[in-house]
Amino acid sequence: MLDFRDIDISDRNHINRCLAVSDFMGCEYTFANNMAWRRLADSKIAFYKDFYIVCSHTEQNTPYFVMPSGSGDYTELFGELKQYTDSVGVPLTVTGVTEKSLSLFSELFPDSYTIGYDRDSSDYIYLARDLIHLDGKKYHSKRNHLKHFSRYDYEFSVITEKDFDDCIYFCTMDYNGRPHNHSSVAEQYAVNTYFTYFQEMGLTGGVIRIDGKVTAVTIGERLNSDTFCVHIEKADKSFDGIYPAINNMFVTSVCSGYRYVNREEDLGIEGLRRSKLSYYPAFLLDKYVIKFK
């Protein structure tokens, strides 16, 4: 039987080896995200031979699995996962399944499952060069925002350890100014985790200061062989154009060597969806939910 437990910083190398084999593009497939966001859905991890498995839970405490990464016998692996869910009396459910992985299910488990499209979890994938250069008519409004922002006495820099305290304080004040719910508490926990293990996780960040005061913070990391992933982006909206500014300055500083930038999902939040679409993604990384019968 699979032995699920809390993720730990000491798991980083083992997990990263499994992630590198699969080279998935979904935002679920970074060690930092798995560790930082574990409180959102009470996520636990396990290893089965050369596979890495994340088990999360619904609000009703029903377990479900992110499509495992790694290598080996998938029939054997999903047999183990089904044995686990059978033991708690629920169907085997697998999330984060992309088009790339759908063929595996149809080949190995024909007529054994149903498929549901999970639009709210689709990742927004952009060409790095588009976000860096903002060329063409479609990015005219973004360039205008940057022009407006340029009137401020600002400084952008890549985050170093000396910025941690100021960045944490800025994110905490942002958290304190919003209604608190389970999602916001989990987000604040994630932010604190990112800064606690910033170097160990291999993270990169950017910060904007206006008149010496932190007004925007962003954090991301290498996701796979050709994609950088932006995990968080927070800014003081009282400064006109600050979100386009932190976005553009960060990717310009750290993403020139990547083909794609993954800016994660919109969670079905209308305003967030409009914002992400306004940057004209190269494509949406569609995701599906597989539920075994």
PDB file of N, CA, C and O in Angstrom, residues 89-121:
ATOM      1  N   GLY A  89     -13.037   3.739  -0.292  1.00  0.00           N
ATOM      2  CA  GLY A  89     -14.393   3.710  -0.821  1.00  0.00           C
ATOM      3  C   GLY A  89     -14.757   4.817  -1.793  1.00  0.00           C
ATOM      4  O   GLY A  89     -15.914   5.240  -1.852  1.00  0.00           O
ATOM      5  N   VAL A  90     -13.772   5.295  -2.592  1.00  0.00           N
ATOM      6  CA  VAL A  90     -14.063   6.342  -3.587  1.00  0.00           C
ATOM      7  C   VAL A  90     -13.453   5.941  -4.922  1.00  0.00           C
ATOM      8  O   VAL A  90     -12.512   5.141  -4.977  1.00  0.00           O
ATOM      9  N   PRO A  91     -13.974   6.490  -6.039  1.00  0.00           N
ATOM     10  CA  PRO A  91     -13.375   6.191  -7.346  1.00  0.00           C
ATOM     11  C   PRO A  91     -11.999   6.823  -7.473  1.00  0.00           C
ATOM     12  O   PRO A  91     -11.708   7.843  -6.849  1.00  0.00           O
ATOM     13  N   LEU A  92     -11.172   6.224  -8.300  1.00  0.00           N
ATOM     14  CA  LEU A  92      -9.861   6.798  -8.598  1.00  0.00           C
ATOM     15  C   LEU A  92     -10.046   7.995  -9.516  1.00  0.00           C
ATOM     16  O   LEU A  92     -10.614   7.872 -10.612  1.00  0.00           O
ATOM     17  N   THR A  93      -9.573   9.156  -9.081  1.00  0.00           N
ATOM     18  CA  THR A  93      -9.685  10.386  -9.858  1.00  0.00           C
ATOM     19  C   THR A  93      -8.293  10.975 -10.068  1.00  0.00           C
ATOM     20  O   THR A  93      -7.517  11.103  -9.117  1.00  0.00           O
ATOM     21  N   VAL A  94      -7.995  11.338 -11.322  1.00  0.00           N
ATOM     22  CA  VAL A  94      -6.691  11.889 -11.684  1.00  0.00           C
ATOM     23  C   VAL A  94      -6.909  13.247 -12.345  1.00  0.00           C
ATOM     24  O   VAL A  94      -7.669  13.363 -13.310  1.00  0.00           O
ATOM     25  N   THR A  95      -6.250  14.270 -11.834  1.00  0.00           N
ATOM     26  CA  THR A  95      -6.393  15.621 -12.371  1.00  0.00           C
ATOM     27  C   THR A  95      -5.110  16.064 -13.072  1.00  0.00           C
ATOM     28  O   THR A  95      -4.084  15.380 -13.017  1.00  0.00           O
ATOM     29  N   GLY A  96      -5.183  17.236 -13.727  1.00  0.00           N
ATOM     30  CA  GLY A  96      -4.003  17.779 -14.401  1.00  0.00           C
ATOM     31  C   GLY A  96      -3.580  17.000 -15.626  1.00  0.00           C
ATOM     32  O   GLY A  96      -2.446  17.125 -16.088  1.00  0.00           O
ATOM     33  N   VAL A  97      -4.491  16.211 -16.177  1.00  0.00           N
ATOM     34  CA  VAL A  97      -4.172  15.389 -17.351  1.00  0.00           C
ATOM     35  C   VAL A  97      -4.257  16.261 -18.602  1.00  0.00           C
ATOM     36  O   VAL A  97      -5.292  16.874 -18.869  1.00  0.00           O
ATOM     37  N   THR A  98      -3.195  16.330 -19.359  1.00  0.00           N
ATOM     38  CA  THR A  98      -3.171  17.131 -20.583  1.00  0.00           C
ATOM     39  C   THR A  98      -3.384  16.240 -21.801  1.00  0.00           C
ATOM     40  O   THR A  98      -3.413  15.008 -21.707  1.00  0.00           O
ATOM     41  N   GLU A  99      -3.516  16.889 -22.959  1.00  0.00           N
ATOM     42  CA  GLU A  99      -3.693  16.144 -24.206  1.00  0.00           C
ATOM     43  C   GLU A  99      -2.575  15.124 -24.400  1.00  0.00           C
ATOM     44  O   GLU A  99      -2.792  14.022 -24.906  1.00  0.00           O
ATOM     45  N   LYS A 100      -1.377  15.505 -23.972  1.00  0.00           N
ATOM     46  CA  LYS A 100      -0.212  14.637 -24.125  1.00  0.00           C
ATOM     47  C   LYS A 100      -0.406  13.302 -23.427  1.00  0.00           C
ATOM     48  O   LYS A 100       0.091  12.271 -23.887  1.00  0.00           O
ATOM     49  N   SER A 101      -1.139  13.308 -22.300  1.00  0.00           N
ATOM     50  CA  SER A 101      -1.301  12.089 -21.503  1.00  0.00           C
ATOM     51  C   SER A 101      -2.601  11.349 -21.773  1.00  0.00           C
ATOM     52  O   SER A 101      -2.748  10.199 -21.342  1.00  0.00           O
ATOM     53  N   LEU A 102      -3.543  11.977 -22.480  1.00  0.00           N
ATOM     54  CA  LEU A 102      -4.840  11.319 -22.701  1.00  0.00           C
ATOM     55  C   LEU A 102      -4.687  10.012 -23.465  1.00  0.00           C
ATOM     56  O   LEU A 102      -5.411   9.036 -23.190  1.00  0.00           O
ATOM     57  N   SER A 103      -3.770   9.982 -24.408  1.00  0.00           N
ATOM     58  CA  SER A 103      -3.602   8.768 -25.216  1.00  0.00           C
ATOM     59  C   SER A 103      -3.164   7.588 -24.363  1.00  0.00           C
ATOM     60  O   SER A 103      -3.483   6.426 -24.666  1.00  0.00           O
ATOM     61  N   LEU A 104      -2.423   7.871 -23.291  1.00  0.00           N
ATOM     62  CA  LEU A 104      -1.986   6.792 -22.396  1.00  0.00           C
ATOM     63  C   LEU A 104      -3.189   6.095 -21.772  1.00  0.00           C
ATOM     64  O   LEU A 104      -3.235   4.859 -21.691  1.00  0.00           O
ATOM     65  N   PHE A 105      -4.177   6.876 -21.345  1.00  0.00           N
ATOM     66  CA  PHE A 105      -5.368   6.281 -20.722  1.00  0.00           C
ATOM     67  C   PHE A 105      -6.183   5.494 -21.741  1.00  0.00           C
ATOM     68  O   PHE A 105      -6.676   4.401 -21.442  1.00  0.00           O
ATOM     69  N   SER A 106      -6.344   6.049 -22.938  1.00  0.00           N
ATOM     70  CA  SER A 106      -7.141   5.339 -23.944  1.00  0.00           C
ATOM     71  C   SER A 106      -6.476   4.043 -24.377  1.00  0.00           C
ATOM     72  O   SER A 106      -7.146   3.056 -24.713  1.00  0.00           O
ATOM     73  N   GLU A 107      -5.150   4.036 -24.343  1.00  0.00           N
ATOM     74  CA  GLU A 107      -4.416   2.829 -24.739  1.00  0.00           C
ATOM     75  C   GLU A 107      -4.429   1.764 -23.645  1.00  0.00           C
ATOM     76  O   GLU A 107      -4.642   0.577 -23.932  1.00  0.00           O
ATOM     77  N   LEU A 108      -4.235   2.190 -22.394  1.00  0.00           N
ATOM     78  CA  LEU A 108      -4.101   1.221 -21.308  1.00  0.00           C
ATOM     79  C   LEU A 108      -5.416   0.861 -20.637  1.00  0.00           C
ATOM     80  O   LEU A 108      -5.567  -0.256 -20.127  1.00  0.00           O
ATOM     81  N   PHE A 109      -6.362   1.814 -20.624  1.00  0.00           N
ATOM     82  CA  PHE A 109      -7.598   1.597 -19.867  1.00  0.00           C
ATOM     83  C   PHE A 109      -8.835   1.937 -20.699  1.00  0.00           C
ATOM     84  O   PHE A 109      -9.681   2.748 -20.287  1.00  0.00           O
ATOM     85  N   PRO A 110      -8.997   1.330 -21.881  1.00  0.00           N
ATOM     86  CA  PRO A 110     -10.138   1.679 -22.732  1.00  0.00           C
ATOM     87  C   PRO A 110     -11.471   1.370 -22.033  1.00  0.00           C
ATOM     88  O   PRO A 110     -11.624   0.335 -21.380  1.00  0.00           O
ATOM     89  N   ASP A 111     -12.410   2.319 -22.132  1.00  0.00           N
ATOM     90  CA  ASP A 111     -13.763   2.150 -21.589  1.00  0.00           C
ATOM     91  C   ASP A 111     -13.790   1.980 -20.072  1.00  0.00           C
ATOM     92  O   ASP A 111     -14.781   1.479 -19.526  1.00  0.00           O
ATOM     93  N   SER A 112     -12.719   2.398 -19.379  1.00  0.00           N
ATOM     94  CA  SER A 112     -12.664   2.218 -17.930  1.00  0.00           C
ATOM     95  C   SER A 112     -12.816   3.528 -17.166  1.00  0.00           C
ATOM     96  O   SER A 112     -12.736   3.540 -15.939  1.00  0.00           O
ATOM     97  N   TYR A 113     -13.048   4.631 -17.870  1.00  0.00           N
ATOM     98  CA  TYR A 113     -13.041   5.924 -17.196  1.00  0.00           C
ATOM     99  C   TYR A 113     -13.903   6.923 -17.967  1.00  0.00           C
ATOM    100  O   TYR A 113     -14.282   6.702 -19.120  1.00  0.00           O
ATOM    101  N   THR A 114     -14.190   8.051 -17.306  1.00  0.00           N
ATOM    102  CA  THR A 114     -14.842   9.181 -17.957  1.00  0.00           C
ATOM    103  C   THR A 114     -13.874  10.364 -17.951  1.00  0.00           C
ATOM    104  O   THR A 114     -12.953  10.421 -17.128  1.00  0.00           O
ATOM    105  N   ILE A 115     -14.086  11.305 -18.880  1.00  0.00           N
ATOM    106  CA  ILE A 115     -13.219  12.473 -19.009  1.00  0.00           C
ATOM    107  C   ILE A 115     -14.032  13.741 -18.804  1.00  0.00           C
ATOM    108  O   ILE A 115     -15.115  13.886 -19.365  1.00  0.00           O
ATOM    109  N   GLY A 116     -13.502  14.661 -18.004  1.00  0.00           N
ATOM    110  CA  GLY A 116     -14.122  15.964 -17.831  1.00  0.00           C
ATOM    111  C   GLY A 116     -13.113  17.063 -18.110  1.00  0.00           C
ATOM    112  O   GLY A 116     -11.952  16.982 -17.683  1.00  0.00           O
ATOM    113  N   TYR A 117     -13.524  18.084 -18.850  1.00  0.00           N
ATOM    114  CA  TYR A 117     -12.645  19.214 -19.168  1.00  0.00           C
ATOM    115  C   TYR A 117     -12.648  20.179 -17.996  1.00  0.00           C
ATOM    116  O   TYR A 117     -13.703  20.602 -17.531  1.00  0.00           O
ATOM    117  N   ASP A 118     -11.460  20.565 -17.535  1.00  0.00           N
ATOM    118  CA  ASP A 118     -11.321  21.445 -16.365  1.00  0.00           C
ATOM    119  C   ASP A 118     -10.772  22.799 -16.809  1.00  0.00           C
ATOM    120  O   ASP A 118      -9.600  23.114 -16.596  1.00  0.00           O
ATOM    121  N   ARG A 119     -11.632  23.619 -17.422  1.00  0.00           N
ATOM    122  CA  ARG A 119     -11.186  24.907 -17.982  1.00  0.00           C
ATOM    123  C   ARG A 119     -10.558  25.821 -16.932  1.00  0.00           C
ATOM    124  O   ARG A 119      -9.585  26.528 -17.210  1.00  0.00           O
ATOM    125  N   ASP A 120     -11.089  25.814 -15.710  1.00  0.00           N
ATOM    126  CA  ASP A 120     -10.579  26.715 -14.676  1.00  0.00           C
ATOM    127  C   ASP A 120      -9.136  26.414 -14.295  1.00  0.00           C
ATOM    128  O   ASP A 120      -8.453  27.262 -13.721  1.00  0.00           O
ATOM    129  N   SER A 121      -8.672  25.203 -14.610  1.00  0.00           N
ATOM    130  CA  SER A 121      -7.292  24.813 -14.281  1.00  0.00           C
ATOM    131  C   SER A 121      -6.348  24.880 -15.477  1.00  0.00           C
ATOM    132  O   SER A 121      -5.171  24.548 -15.351  1.00  0.00           O
TER     133      SER A 121
END
